XYZ file of C-alpha atoms in Angstrom:
700
model
C -20.923 -43.451 -10.869
C -18.156 -40.995 -9.613
C -15.958 -42.750 -8.546
C -15.495 -44.667 -11.698
C -15.543 -41.191 -13.850
C -12.777 -39.930 -11.533
C -10.912 -43.205 -12.070
C -11.064 -43.133 -16.439
C -10.113 -39.105 -15.859
C -7.243 -39.898 -13.556
C -6.316 -42.388 -16.264
C -6.793 -40.036 -19.153
C -4.659 -37.395 -17.669
C -1.923 -39.105 -16.757
C -0.758 -39.570 -20.105
C -0.531 -35.869 -20.453
C 1.591 -35.807 -17.252
C -0.600 -33.539 -15.490
C 0.170 -32.933 -11.675
C -1.171 -36.455 -8.619
C -3.013 -34.232 -5.620
C 0.015 -34.011 -3.911
C 2.525 -33.034 -6.277
C 3.564 -29.468 -6.247
C 1.807 -26.823 -7.997
C 2.443 -26.856 -11.725
C 5.346 -24.077 -12.119
C 3.527 -20.794 -13.200
C 4.741 -20.100 -17.181
C 4.462 -16.524 -16.390
C 5.196 -15.109 -19.921
C 1.831 -17.082 -21.150
C -0.450 -15.379 -18.820
C 1.739 -12.130 -19.958
C 1.284 -12.361 -23.784
C -2.813 -13.578 -23.056
C -4.030 -10.828 -19.952
C -1.212 -7.858 -19.787
C -2.704 -4.891 -22.199
C 0.124 -3.366 -25.329
C 2.431 -1.287 -23.050
C 2.140 2.787 -24.228
C 3.327 3.634 -20.969
C 5.876 3.552 -17.975
C 3.282 1.187 -16.092
C 4.222 -0.457 -12.752
C 4.603 -4.235 -13.752
C 6.555 -5.262 -11.781
C 3.632 -4.475 -8.559
C 1.044 -6.018 -10.961
C 3.805 -9.557 -11.070
C 4.437 -9.514 -7.617
C 0.096 -9.226 -7.037
C -0.076 -12.292 -9.338
C 2.590 -14.060 -7.061
C 0.671 -13.503 -3.829
C -2.006 -15.879 -5.797
C 0.493 -18.220 -7.179
C 1.899 -18.687 -2.862
C -2.338 -19.259 -1.871
C -2.950 -21.317 -3.949
C -7.538 -21.291 -3.839
C -8.560 -24.731 -2.332
C -11.176 -26.214 -4.751
C -13.296 -27.927 -2.002
C -14.082 -24.115 -0.676
C -13.373 -21.920 -3.371
C -16.345 -19.366 -4.525
C -17.286 -18.359 -7.665
C -15.994 -14.658 -7.259
C -12.817 -16.535 -5.746
C -12.750 -17.875 -9.186
C -13.174 -15.173 -11.433
C -10.514 -13.667 -9.851
C -7.856 -16.040 -11.755
C -8.626 -14.310 -14.791
C -8.550 -17.780 -16.130
C -12.267 -19.014 -16.299
C -14.956 -17.527 -18.266
C -18.455 -17.658 -16.238
C -19.938 -20.845 -17.714
C -17.190 -22.721 -16.423
C -16.858 -21.352 -13.372
C -20.724 -22.388 -13.371
C -19.818 -25.329 -14.537
C -17.492 -26.052 -11.554
C -20.099 -24.509 -9.006
C -22.546 -27.100 -10.095
C -20.422 -30.747 -10.230
C -19.111 -29.623 -6.437
C -22.887 -29.108 -6.105
C -23.876 -32.338 -7.950
C -21.057 -34.422 -6.320
C -19.773 -32.817 -3.517
C -15.452 -32.830 -2.258
C -13.335 -33.657 -5.143
C -11.198 -37.624 -4.589
C -7.719 -35.325 -6.390
C -7.198 -33.448 -8.733
C -7.689 -35.528 -11.860
C -11.442 -35.012 -11.357
C -11.548 -31.441 -12.222
C -11.193 -33.127 -16.344
C -14.739 -34.695 -15.534
C -15.733 -31.374 -15.456
C -18.557 -30.438 -17.883
C -16.810 -26.995 -20.311
C -13.100 -27.710 -18.506
C -10.668 -28.449 -21.299
C -7.239 -29.833 -21.057
C -6.070 -26.211 -21.516
C -8.246 -24.748 -19.124
C -6.512 -27.114 -16.110
C -3.190 -26.573 -17.344
C -3.876 -22.849 -16.826
C -5.305 -22.609 -13.465
C -3.227 -25.820 -11.936
C -0.491 -23.240 -10.483
C -3.110 -21.010 -8.048
C -5.503 -23.913 -6.438
C -4.936 -27.063 -4.966
C -7.009 -29.922 -3.491
C -8.041 -30.801 0.702
C -5.703 -28.061 1.217
C -4.595 -29.347 5.213
C -2.421 -25.930 5.966
C -5.841 -24.096 7.609
C -4.932 -23.753 11.418
C -6.428 -22.141 13.585
C -3.508 -21.849 16.420
C -1.343 -19.165 16.275
C 2.235 -20.325 14.397
C 4.775 -21.503 16.651
C 8.575 -21.362 16.154
C 8.655 -24.959 15.298
C 6.177 -24.152 12.221
C 7.485 -21.483 11.278
C 10.639 -23.180 10.785
C 9.064 -26.177 9.112
C 7.165 -23.390 6.133
C 6.223 -24.859 3.375
C 7.490 -21.418 1.000
C 10.721 -20.646 2.542
C 13.526 -19.283 1.268
C 16.148 -16.284 0.907
C 16.662 -14.521 -2.511
C 20.048 -12.523 -3.295
C 19.722 -10.303 -6.998
C 22.792 -8.163 -8.394
C 21.557 -6.138 -12.023
C 24.622 -3.992 -12.918
C 24.673 -1.972 -16.454
C 28.379 -2.205 -17.271
C 28.594 0.978 -20.090
C 29.557 4.258 -18.026
C 26.642 6.030 -16.820
C 26.955 10.324 -17.099
C 25.818 9.939 -13.276
C 28.927 7.903 -12.466
C 31.414 9.814 -14.098
C 33.555 12.155 -12.827
C 31.966 15.785 -12.296
C 32.654 19.250 -14.065
C 33.470 22.386 -13.275
C 30.880 25.075 -13.579
C 31.545 28.615 -14.759
C 30.374 29.168 -10.594
C 32.545 27.657 -9.559
C 30.405 24.630 -8.447
C 31.035 20.666 -9.484
C 28.397 19.207 -11.475
C 25.360 17.292 -10.817
C 26.054 13.128 -9.943
C 24.642 9.904 -8.939
C 25.996 8.982 -5.014
C 26.170 6.146 -5.346
C 27.703 2.455 -7.440
C 26.210 1.720 -10.228
C 25.601 -2.441 -9.011
C 21.787 -2.967 -8.328
C 20.475 -5.181 -5.164
C 17.764 -6.448 -3.642
C 17.088 -9.085 -1.017
C 13.941 -10.629 0.341
C 13.624 -13.369 2.963
C 10.076 -14.911 3.382
C 8.126 -18.186 5.354
C 5.144 -18.870 4.255
C 2.876 -21.231 4.946
C -0.472 -21.248 2.539
C -3.965 -20.712 3.719
C -1.624 -20.154 7.259
C 0.548 -17.736 7.570
C 3.402 -15.378 5.679
C 6.518 -13.515 7.165
C 8.542 -11.634 4.776
C 11.170 -8.924 4.381
C 11.977 -7.338 1.032
C 15.256 -4.961 1.014
C 16.243 -3.279 -2.329
C 19.194 -0.516 -3.371
C 18.549 0.929 -6.585
C 21.382 1.153 -9.770
C 22.615 5.355 -8.470
C 21.798 4.950 -4.880
C 24.073 5.154 -1.401
C 24.856 2.326 0.441
C 25.065 4.004 4.230
C 23.111 4.272 7.427
C 21.509 7.767 7.718
C 18.320 7.695 9.839
C 18.151 11.320 9.070
C 16.624 10.593 5.222
C 16.164 6.943 6.051
C 18.445 5.311 4.439
C 19.283 2.373 6.476
C 21.711 0.507 3.868
C 19.123 -0.168 1.672
C 17.544 2.746 0.427
C 14.189 1.444 1.001
C 12.593 -2.143 3.341
C 9.107 -3.736 3.496
C 8.197 -5.794 6.088
C 4.992 -8.026 6.515
C 3.668 -10.492 9.118
C -0.276 -11.996 7.990
C -2.101 -14.971 9.678
C -4.840 -16.448 7.622
C -7.368 -18.643 8.869
C -7.623 -18.986 12.694
C -11.082 -18.962 13.690
C -13.629 -16.113 12.266
C -10.312 -14.162 12.086
C -9.820 -14.207 8.328
C -6.767 -12.125 8.037
C -4.522 -10.090 10.540
C -1.855 -8.083 8.621
C 1.688 -6.279 10.283
C 3.606 -4.413 8.249
C 3.225 -4.058 4.806
C 0.055 -4.836 3.039
C -2.640 -4.132 -0.153
C -6.610 -4.189 0.130
C -8.556 -4.518 -3.280
C -12.390 -4.445 -2.540
C -15.246 -3.981 -5.296
C -14.820 -2.559 -8.439
C -11.454 -0.190 -7.514
C -12.973 2.538 -7.311
C -11.693 2.963 -3.554
C -9.337 -0.011 -2.513
C -7.863 -0.916 -5.942
C -4.305 -2.260 -4.733
C -3.566 -5.356 -6.295
C -3.432 -7.560 -9.199
C -5.960 -6.219 -12.148
C -4.845 -6.467 -16.085
C -7.218 -4.282 -17.770
C -7.226 -4.603 -21.941
C -5.858 -7.377 -23.651
C -6.643 -9.431 -26.334
C -8.113 -11.865 -23.311
C -11.241 -9.791 -24.248
C -13.873 -11.463 -21.546
C -12.331 -11.893 -17.317
C -10.228 -9.349 -17.503
C -12.356 -6.738 -17.010
C -13.882 -7.422 -14.127
C -11.774 -6.545 -10.824
C -12.005 -8.752 -7.729
C -12.741 -8.632 -3.907
C -9.358 -10.147 -3.161
C -9.505 -8.551 0.324
C -6.465 -8.173 2.519
C -2.912 -9.323 0.555
C 0.846 -8.713 2.071
C 2.827 -6.474 0.166
C 5.982 -7.367 -1.447
C 6.914 -5.128 -4.337
C 9.892 -3.145 -4.826
C 7.212 0.009 -5.826
C 7.701 2.694 -3.225
C 4.258 4.169 -3.670
C 0.697 2.585 -3.989
C 0.536 0.501 -0.626
C -0.700 0.805 3.446
C 2.013 0.335 5.694
C 0.709 -0.504 9.870
C -2.526 -2.924 10.537
C -5.337 -4.418 8.522
C -7.614 -6.907 9.649
C -10.526 -9.590 8.229
C -13.376 -11.016 10.485
C -16.170 -12.916 10.009
C -19.071 -12.826 11.343
C -21.462 -16.061 9.340
C -22.077 -14.504 6.318
C -20.771 -11.119 6.896
C -16.844 -10.298 6.510
C -15.456 -6.523 8.079
C -12.227 -5.423 7.212
C -10.786 -2.335 9.211
C -7.307 -1.034 8.415
C -5.041 2.166 9.757
C -1.911 3.250 7.803
C 0.976 5.649 8.436
C 4.043 6.015 5.967
C 6.485 8.185 4.499
C 6.240 9.572 1.024
C 8.215 10.749 -0.964
C 7.675 14.505 -2.045
C 8.598 17.749 -3.612
C 8.663 20.187 0.307
C 8.198 23.990 -0.738
C 8.515 26.229 1.883
C 6.129 29.563 2.617
C 8.440 32.906 4.481
C 5.533 35.346 5.978
C 6.216 38.855 6.567
C 6.790 37.899 10.407
C 9.882 35.366 9.622
C 7.775 32.293 10.249
C 8.244 29.445 7.786
C 5.913 27.288 7.220
C 5.639 24.488 3.878
C 3.400 22.182 1.189
C 3.443 19.860 -1.273
C 3.646 20.599 -4.291
C 3.385 17.236 -6.188
C 4.422 13.641 -4.716
C 7.235 11.783 -5.824
C 6.651 7.978 -7.508
C 10.256 6.354 -8.450
C 11.305 5.436 -5.727
C 14.460 6.916 -7.097
C 17.612 8.493 -4.488
C 20.569 8.541 -6.633
C 21.452 12.423 -6.211
C 20.880 15.412 -3.341
C 18.097 16.332 -4.990
C 16.208 12.923 -5.154
C 17.550 12.200 -1.246
C 16.253 16.104 0.014
C 13.146 14.466 -1.454
C 13.071 10.910 -0.030
C 9.885 11.137 3.110
C 9.226 14.234 3.474
C 5.358 13.797 3.576
C 3.384 11.577 5.503
C 0.639 9.754 5.100
C -1.974 8.596 7.261
C -4.592 6.099 6.188
C -7.789 4.569 7.841
C -11.004 2.750 6.198
C -12.673 -0.122 6.390
C -14.899 -2.456 4.211
C -17.641 -4.438 5.275
C -19.854 -6.859 2.770
C -22.133 -9.600 3.017
C -22.925 -12.570 1.092
C -25.778 -14.905 0.314
C -26.215 -18.271 1.964
C -25.698 -19.660 -1.523
C -22.825 -17.750 -2.596
C -24.641 -15.491 -5.686
C -25.194 -12.254 -4.108
C -22.218 -9.814 -2.407
C -23.476 -6.610 -0.961
C -20.660 -4.333 -0.191
C -19.265 -1.099 1.525
C -15.733 0.674 1.717
C -14.661 3.793 3.175
C -11.658 5.522 3.424
C -10.177 8.483 4.682
C -6.573 10.164 4.008
C -4.159 12.752 5.790
C -1.049 14.205 4.482
C 1.014 16.061 6.792
C 1.427 19.180 4.752
C -1.293 20.207 2.384
C -1.203 18.617 -0.928
C -0.821 22.034 -3.512
C 0.219 21.410 -7.237
C 1.076 24.021 -9.609
C -1.653 25.652 -11.888
C -1.723 24.739 -14.722
C -5.145 25.121 -17.443
C -5.658 21.071 -17.242
C -5.475 20.135 -13.846
C -7.566 22.915 -12.151
C -9.760 19.894 -10.301
C -7.275 17.863 -9.355
C -6.547 17.307 -5.309
C -5.810 20.208 -3.427
C -5.640 20.203 0.565
C -4.395 17.971 3.142
C -7.481 15.341 4.077
C -9.730 13.166 1.610
C -12.790 10.714 2.076
C -13.725 8.710 0.063
C -17.028 5.804 0.149
C -18.452 3.658 -2.109
C -21.332 0.852 -1.797
C -20.894 -2.416 -4.890
C -22.207 -5.269 -5.839
C -21.642 -8.732 -7.624
C -23.931 -11.680 -8.907
C -24.543 -14.795 -10.004
C -27.243 -15.530 -12.200
C -26.314 -18.973 -14.020
C -23.894 -18.077 -16.717
C -24.428 -14.147 -16.122
C -21.895 -11.864 -13.500
C -22.999 -8.747 -13.202
C -20.799 -5.984 -10.820
C -20.666 -2.520 -10.646
C -19.417 0.203 -7.698
C -20.536 3.517 -7.163
C -17.875 6.525 -5.471
C -18.341 10.051 -3.762
C -15.008 11.265 -2.846
C -14.752 14.318 -0.423
C -15.113 16.587 -3.046
C -18.853 15.480 -4.183
C -16.992 14.601 -7.151
C -18.814 10.902 -8.556
C -17.084 7.403 -9.153
C -19.584 4.724 -11.302
C -18.638 1.311 -12.329
C -21.381 -1.523 -13.667
C -20.997 -4.133 -16.509
C -21.918 -7.814 -17.297
C -20.027 -10.867 -17.741
C -21.423 -13.773 -20.291
C -21.046 -17.401 -21.700
C -24.312 -16.951 -23.998
C -23.510 -20.142 -24.817
C -20.298 -22.883 -24.879
C -18.321 -21.545 -27.533
C -19.589 -17.649 -27.157
C -19.113 -15.139 -24.168
C -19.232 -11.861 -23.686
C -18.025 -9.020 -21.465
C -19.163 -5.168 -20.938
C -18.297 -2.628 -18.593
C -19.417 1.135 -18.238
C -17.659 3.448 -16.544
C -17.612 7.593 -15.617
C -16.107 9.110 -13.395
C -16.095 12.903 -12.428
C -13.404 15.337 -13.360
C -13.542 16.012 -9.094
C -13.420 12.724 -7.973
C -10.141 12.072 -6.194
C -8.984 8.494 -4.987
C -6.117 8.017 -3.844
C -5.952 4.067 -3.977
C -8.174 4.018 -6.950
C -7.047 1.296 -9.556
C -10.876 0.762 -11.318
C -11.681 -0.350 -15.498
C -10.145 2.967 -17.356
C -7.988 4.306 -20.349
C -6.438 6.430 -17.895
C -3.701 5.470 -15.601
C -6.355 6.827 -13.362
C -10.054 6.683 -12.343
C -10.760 10.224 -13.191
C -12.991 12.995 -15.946
C -13.182 10.327 -18.304
C -16.569 7.720 -19.528
C -16.337 5.134 -21.703
C -17.896 2.157 -22.636
C -16.204 -1.718 -23.478
C -17.304 -4.651 -25.447
C -15.814 -8.094 -25.785
C -16.474 -11.520 -27.271
C -14.841 -14.870 -27.477
C -15.768 -16.961 -29.897
C -13.876 -20.292 -30.148
C -15.916 -22.482 -32.236
C -13.794 -25.709 -32.025
C -10.428 -26.575 -30.298
C -8.200 -25.359 -32.865
C -9.552 -21.668 -33.190
C -10.392 -18.966 -30.982
C -11.467 -15.489 -31.779
C -11.431 -12.707 -29.321
C -12.488 -9.010 -29.991
C -12.959 -5.498 -27.711
C -14.311 -2.686 -28.247
C -13.850 0.757 -26.308
C -15.503 3.878 -27.188
C -14.089 6.799 -23.791
C -14.124 10.623 -23.594
C -12.680 12.690 -21.334
C -15.255 15.839 -20.135
C -12.435 18.219 -19.454
C -8.641 18.992 -20.288
C -5.730 16.628 -19.662
C -1.841 16.513 -19.570
C -0.919 17.519 -23.576
C -4.745 17.143 -24.487
C -5.541 21.100 -23.353
C -9.708 20.134 -24.919
C -12.905 17.896 -24.293
C -11.971 14.895 -26.311
C -13.484 11.458 -27.767
C -11.741 8.326 -29.017
C -11.812 4.840 -29.089
C -9.575 1.629 -29.513
C -10.041 -1.556 -30.527
C -8.424 -5.278 -30.645
C -8.307 -8.325 -32.206
C -6.683 -11.686 -32.419
C -7.402 -15.036 -33.796
C -5.340 -17.862 -32.526
C -4.438 -21.426 -34.075
C -3.907 -24.405 -32.326
C -3.766 -26.944 -33.936
C -1.661 -29.573 -32.276
C -0.420 -29.119 -28.189
C 3.448 -28.698 -30.098
C 1.708 -25.576 -32.356
C 0.812 -22.010 -31.483
C -0.502 -19.555 -34.045
C -1.354 -16.465 -33.796
C -2.290 -12.601 -35.297
C -3.683 -9.593 -33.669
C -4.432 -6.406 -34.733
C -5.172 -3.231 -32.974
C -6.328 0.259 -33.265
C -6.021 3.279 -31.331
C -7.566 7.176 -31.987
C -6.726 9.345 -29.204
C -6.072 13.077 -29.478
C -3.199 15.513 -28.314
C -2.291 18.820 -28.366
C -0.890 20.104 -32.355
C 3.163 21.309 -31.849
C 3.100 24.731 -30.362
C 4.760 26.152 -33.521
C 0.727 25.483 -35.221
C -1.250 26.817 -32.512
C -2.874 29.639 -32.186
C -2.755 32.290 -30.694
C -6.403 32.602 -28.876
C -7.178 28.539 -28.698
C -6.285 25.296 -28.045
C -5.763 22.716 -30.985
C -6.175 19.353 -30.465
C -4.325 16.539 -33.630
C -6.400 13.345 -33.451
C -3.320 10.683 -33.465
C -4.065 6.977 -34.983
C -1.559 4.438 -33.629
C -1.775 0.532 -35.760
C 0.017 -2.701 -33.992
C 0.268 -5.646 -35.685
C 1.623 -9.026 -34.272
C 2.331 -12.482 -35.777
C 3.222 -15.047 -33.384
C 3.903 -18.783 -33.705
C 5.055 -21.218 -31.237
C 6.236 -24.001 -31.712
C 7.305 -26.850 -28.903
C 7.635 -29.599 -30.386
C 8.912 -31.680 -27.085
C 8.843 -31.110 -23.339
C 12.374 -30.389 -23.423
C 12.468 -27.138 -25.882
C 10.827 -24.516 -28.012
C 11.320 -22.051 -30.211
C 9.113 -18.162 -30.809
C 8.643 -16.449 -33.492
C 6.886 -13.181 -33.576
C 6.790 -10.139 -35.922
C 5.893 -6.476 -35.289
C 4.340 -3.906 -36.929
C 3.131 -0.177 -36.105
C 2.396 2.852 -37.613
C 1.462 6.031 -35.711
C -0.310 9.366 -38.351
C -1.076 12.238 -36.674
C -1.448 16.008 -38.431
C -1.001 14.325 -41.878
C 2.456 12.644 -40.431
C 2.728 8.662 -40.382
C 5.767 6.845 -38.986
C 6.231 3.668 -38.779
C 8.082 0.591 -37.050
C 8.724 -2.880 -36.544
C 10.754 -5.695 -34.749
C 11.776 -9.281 -34.745
C 12.459 -11.572 -32.425
C 13.556 -15.217 -32.490
C 13.417 -17.133 -29.524
C 14.830 -20.491 -28.478
C 14.679 -22.409 -25.346
C 15.224 -26.102 -23.672
C 16.408 -27.930 -21.146
C 18.706 -30.823 -20.374
C 18.849 -31.777 -16.475
C 19.472 -29.791 -13.632
C 20.157 -27.051 -16.704
C 17.445 -24.090 -17.956
C 18.674 -22.118 -20.919
C 16.376 -19.471 -22.759
C 17.335 -16.614 -25.006
C 16.624 -13.960 -27.802
C 17.852 -13.321 -30.893
C 15.932 -9.491 -31.679
C 16.177 -6.921 -34.769
C 14.133 -3.466 -34.588
C 14.209 -0.636 -36.463
C 11.470 2.700 -35.812
C 11.374 5.954 -37.037
C 10.063 8.237 -34.380
C 9.428 7.192 -30.306
C 5.700 6.620 -31.275
C 6.853 3.186 -32.697
C 8.623 2.016 -30.116
C 8.341 -1.792 -29.468
C 7.335 -3.646 -25.789
C 8.587 -6.899 -26.355
C 8.410 -8.961 -23.308
C 11.448 -10.956 -22.529
C 12.045 -14.171 -19.604
C 14.120 -13.161 -16.287
C 15.552 -14.211 -13.341
C 12.711 -16.274 -11.144
C 10.217 -13.335 -9.911
C 11.666 -11.005 -11.668
C 9.566 -9.009 -14.677
C 11.287 -7.326 -17.720
C 8.771 -5.481 -21.167
C 11.630 -2.706 -22.340
C 11.029 -0.433 -25.276
C 13.475 0.078 -27.769
C 13.592 2.634 -30.581
C 15.335 3.817 -33.530
C 17.742 0.817 -35.637
C 19.813 -2.114 -33.783
C 19.572 -5.320 -32.258
C 18.771 -7.434 -29.014
C 20.073 -10.280 -27.716
C 19.385 -12.071 -23.831
C 20.986 -15.491 -23.251
C 18.911 -16.552 -19.606
C 20.371 -19.116 -17.305
C 19.403 -21.618 -14.521
C 21.101 -24.164 -12.917
C 19.941 -26.210 -9.689
C 22.418 -27.415 -7.873
C 20.487 -29.537 -5.598
C 17.352 -29.865 -3.459
C 18.236 -26.234 -2.114
C 20.465 -23.991 -4.025
C 19.062 -22.711 -7.589
C 21.590 -19.844 -9.788
C 20.203 -17.561 -12.619
C 22.318 -15.283 -14.636
C 21.209 -13.313 -17.108
C 22.912 -11.181 -20.012
C 21.837 -9.216 -22.303
C 22.833 -6.281 -24.666
C 21.496 -3.763 -27.667
C 23.596 -2.176 -30.243
C 21.965 0.725 -32.115
C 23.288 1.078 -35.475
C 21.890 4.816 -35.589
C 22.979 6.812 -32.529
C 26.006 7.520 -31.425
C 24.444 8.036 -27.293
C 21.805 6.190 -25.591
C 20.021 8.317 -22.751
C 20.032 11.873 -21.816
C 20.858 13.754 -18.610
C 22.599 11.485 -16.081
C 20.973 8.246 -17.596
C 22.819 9.319 -20.840
C 25.901 6.861 -22.321
C 28.202 7.796 -24.797
C 28.345 5.240 -27.691
C 25.774 3.089 -29.266
C 26.170 0.143 -26.540
C 24.157 -1.311 -23.947
C 25.151 -4.127 -21.634
C 23.421 -5.482 -18.378
C 23.823 -8.433 -16.343
C 21.962 -9.815 -13.075
C 23.261 -12.383 -11.573
C 20.418 -14.414 -8.689
C 20.503 -17.090 -5.934
C 17.987 -18.816 -4.462
C 17.951 -21.174 -1.074
C 15.301 -22.967 0.081
C 14.811 -24.012 3.458
C 12.587 -27.248 3.650
C 13.778 -29.210 1.301
């Protein structure tokens, strides 16, 4: 019976142009993936790190012959009922004959298969217990060299000649040129090994060789060498790496999304384990040695790390003329453009040692795990005392431990983690994802993080940027009555028991989002999305009383209308309208943007462009618009005031080995005479940037 099913399915899928079993993975549509899963941005979020972690999933595809339910969930694509249906089908019929057979899985639609294809393979033959020889390394499947150049063409104040101050000193200026340079070398064989080198110089940084300040040409250097599946040794990494286990209370580095239009699959963190770090973000990763060893149904991961951290170093002179120091804060920007920024580079050393141990039942339904991480700084971290940060970490050492579980029962996933830090502060996360039937999915997550809970590498589900000083309950639904219509909605209630930055009193708030999507055919997608958030913040200083701090509740509303039309595989158009309102202390402001995109393919060329208009009354109504960029670059700029944004992106494949990208973007403001502030200020109302990139593939 199975050969007949596979044969019929194969004929059916061929008409849709799906990939053959041995064909290269389907190219990832990063824009569609981001649109569905990333939260609407309000603050500076390290999307580059999220993007790089997503690419790790892309370059290490899951082998569907052996993939577990937990591994499938880590893709944030499949609902609980789809995962359970996959497991049941594989248990009943055995190994898959080809990628075409996926259409035979109950609950898996054509859209599901198209979304998951970039991240999966059938019958991966790359596993090799032996250490990679030089010959195997040279023949790596993913072997490339990539170079990128980016530049803003208007002169920022930091690159202008310095002024003479009243005391005769020269004013501060950037030390380097305005060129942003990026170099990346990668040799990777999926499920076997990965070798990589990443170099980066930001605009304004000086290209210099200065070991004293740890600048070696490029200001940032990242290296890794990772082995996979060498017998019982599941992974071994030397250099830069990340760890993600449990719900992210202790080890939370890596790909995680948060609140967005995908209201079900993104609430749960996944134990993706040990992965090499390849981003240019200069914090949030480990540097040293880590490995994962398997003993039956038990896996043990150990790690050691020693890395330099940028920090504000404060010197103390005591009465005996002895000098000591402490750290007033860690610096996360990764920028070293001025003398003062260079002085902060590598001022602290951070040591980390930790482990993870987890046990999985033979039927893969239950997983139990434990985490532990010990961190030590070269000097004590003592933040400047403020009314809101009384319970923040202070000292040289921290120790965080946790216990976690995941349990799969039919169409339901239960998960949770509890952690405690050296201070005695606790962190808790518990939730469920459930497919109530084939049309309705449900999710719920509860979290509680004490005000004195300290986790340096935690990235659990939260309203804030860190799991600290927060309680909340999230409810999500996804309803798909038929193949054309779907409705997603979530409601999240949160409270902050202690004070926060710009919030000098305990407070509560909520947020909800609703998206209705209509897809009458393969060519057209239409959706409408509404989001509302209520959150408190300090009343402006002139309205405060002398005896207390007053809060005002701010209401933010965002609406999005989006129409995508693709009449053929060769071209696509997209129209998007966004509108926002912000109300606080009886003052209401608004903003909107409208954008028109067009994309086309013509032989070796891929072309895309956009024209966008925006008009906002203040910064609170800034409009975030995802933009296509060169391969493996990420762009979600924000726009406020009045103006127009235009960009054009071209990709040309010169031959099988060499591909070229070029991008030109320009923002023109109609109500501004300068752009930016401080050393980033540009005189005038225009900002023009270009990006050029070359990629050379070694094994094509």
